[in-house]
Amino acid sequence: MIPRPFLKNSRRALLLTALAVSSPGWAAEPGLNVVASFSILADIAREVGGPDVRVTSLVGPDGDAHMFEPTPQHARTLQQASVLVSNGLGFEGWMARLKRSAGFKGLELMASEGVKVRTFDASAQAHDSGGKGDHHHAPRDPHAWQNVANAVIYANNIAKGFAKKDPANAAAYRARAAAYSERLLALDAQIRRTLAALPPERRVLVTTHDAFGYYAQAYGLRIVPARGFSTQAEPSASDIARLVDQVRAQRIPAMFIENISDPRLVEQLARETGATVGGKLYSDALSPPDGPAATYLLLMQGNTATLASALAAAQRTP
């Protein structure tokens, strides 16, 4: 005969096991708690990490990392992380302060490590910065993800970092990065095919800020930014007048607003020049999950489709 206390304890163990299986609150958590600086990096980290990580983004969808101001809640989020994924290249000018505030002790990965960096003209850089923030003083363009080939570097860097922190799942991280890289390279080829159909005079456009330099360099466009490479840089009246003259003189056919920026400057330029507003581009952030740029792959596909369609159809300025 089985003793009653044994039966009682067995039933309790079975109940706890059932709760662990059926209740989300009891479910086993993934091994790595990852914080990414902004939504695009968070998406790439999820692709590489798969079920072995849980990823939180400090700057969320449609968020402007240039204007981001961390809160105590962001510090608490980072404090609990085992891995931090940053872009680097001066993009997160607020990150050093946030890490100090959080007392972050985990592993920080610089996703852009190893990319061929695009640089800005130093004098223009100083003019655009207005002396505000760490981000504005580096003569390097931080928006490296706008070249899809660089996103392959990002994915591989993230896989290496995850493997270092979680060696038991290293093979899985490498395999997911390799599979994701194949999709990225296919997208890169698709972008090149799509834009190759545009004649040279249709390959120039105006954007809200200088976030698309890597894209233009990789895919054969010329981009005239209404602002510098930060959304904080406000053009003066004389800057706007010079830009209007440039759009007219070069007969730039179209200009584009961005998901993270106030559209009024571009709309003003369009009114004054007669250029077409060609649509919205996603520059430094994904859309919300139900939007058209919910992942990095969708962002790059959508931007390319918007650019190709608008530049092909727009009437050139007189």
CSV table of N, CA and C in Angstrom, one decimal, residues 2 4 17 19 27 37 46 55 88 92 175 199 205 215 217 237 259 282 312:
chain,number,residue,atom,x,y,z
A,2,ILE,N,0.6,2.2,-0.9
A,2,ILE,CA,1.3,3.5,-1.0
A,2,ILE,C,0.9,4.4,0.1
A,4,ARG,N,-0.2,7.6,2.2
A,4,ARG,CA,-1.0,8.8,1.8
A,4,ARG,C,-0.1,10.0,1.6
A,17,THR,N,3.6,20.5,-12.4
A,17,THR,CA,4.1,20.2,-13.8
A,17,THR,C,3.1,20.6,-14.8
A,19,LEU,N,0.8,23.0,-14.5
A,19,LEU,CA,0.8,24.4,-14.5
A,19,LEU,C,1.9,25.0,-15.3
A,27,ALA,N,6.0,29.1,-18.1
A,27,ALA,CA,6.7,28.6,-19.2
A,27,ALA,C,8.2,29.0,-19.1
A,37,SER,N,19.2,48.6,-29.3
A,37,SER,CA,19.0,50.0,-29.2
A,37,SER,C,17.8,50.5,-29.9
A,46,ARG,N,16.2,39.2,-33.5
A,46,ARG,CA,15.2,38.1,-33.3
A,46,ARG,C,15.4,37.1,-34.4
A,55,VAL,N,13.9,39.6,-27.0
A,55,VAL,CA,14.5,40.8,-27.4
A,55,VAL,C,13.6,42.0,-27.1
A,88,GLY,N,26.4,51.4,-33.0
A,88,GLY,CA,27.7,52.0,-33.0
A,88,GLY,C,27.8,53.1,-34.0
A,92,GLU,N,24.0,56.0,-31.3
A,92,GLU,CA,23.3,56.1,-30.0
A,92,GLU,C,24.1,57.0,-29.1
A,175,ALA,N,23.5,29.0,-37.7
A,175,ALA,CA,22.6,28.5,-38.8
A,175,ALA,C,21.6,29.5,-39.1
A,199,PRO,N,16.2,55.5,-65.6
A,199,PRO,CA,17.2,56.2,-66.3
A,199,PRO,C,18.0,57.1,-65.4
A,205,LEU,N,16.9,62.4,-55.8
A,205,LEU,CA,15.7,62.7,-55.0
A,205,LEU,C,16.1,63.5,-53.7
A,215,TYR,N,22.4,53.6,-48.9
A,215,TYR,CA,21.5,53.0,-49.9
A,215,TYR,C,21.8,53.6,-51.3
A,217,GLN,N,24.6,55.0,-52.3
A,217,GLN,CA,26.0,54.5,-52.7
A,217,GLN,C,25.9,53.1,-53.3
A,237,ALA,N,16.7,79.5,-43.0
A,237,ALA,CA,16.0,80.1,-44.2
A,237,ALA,C,16.9,80.1,-45.4
A,259,ASN,N,9.1,58.2,-41.9
A,259,ASN,CA,8.2,57.8,-40.9
A,259,ASN,C,8.6,58.4,-39.5
A,282,TYR,N,10.9,54.5,-44.8
A,282,TYR,CA,11.2,54.1,-43.4
A,282,TYR,C,12.7,54.1,-43.3
A,312,ALA,N,9.9,57.0,-61.2
A,312,ALA,CA,9.6,56.7,-62.6
A,312,ALA,C,8.4,57.5,-63.1
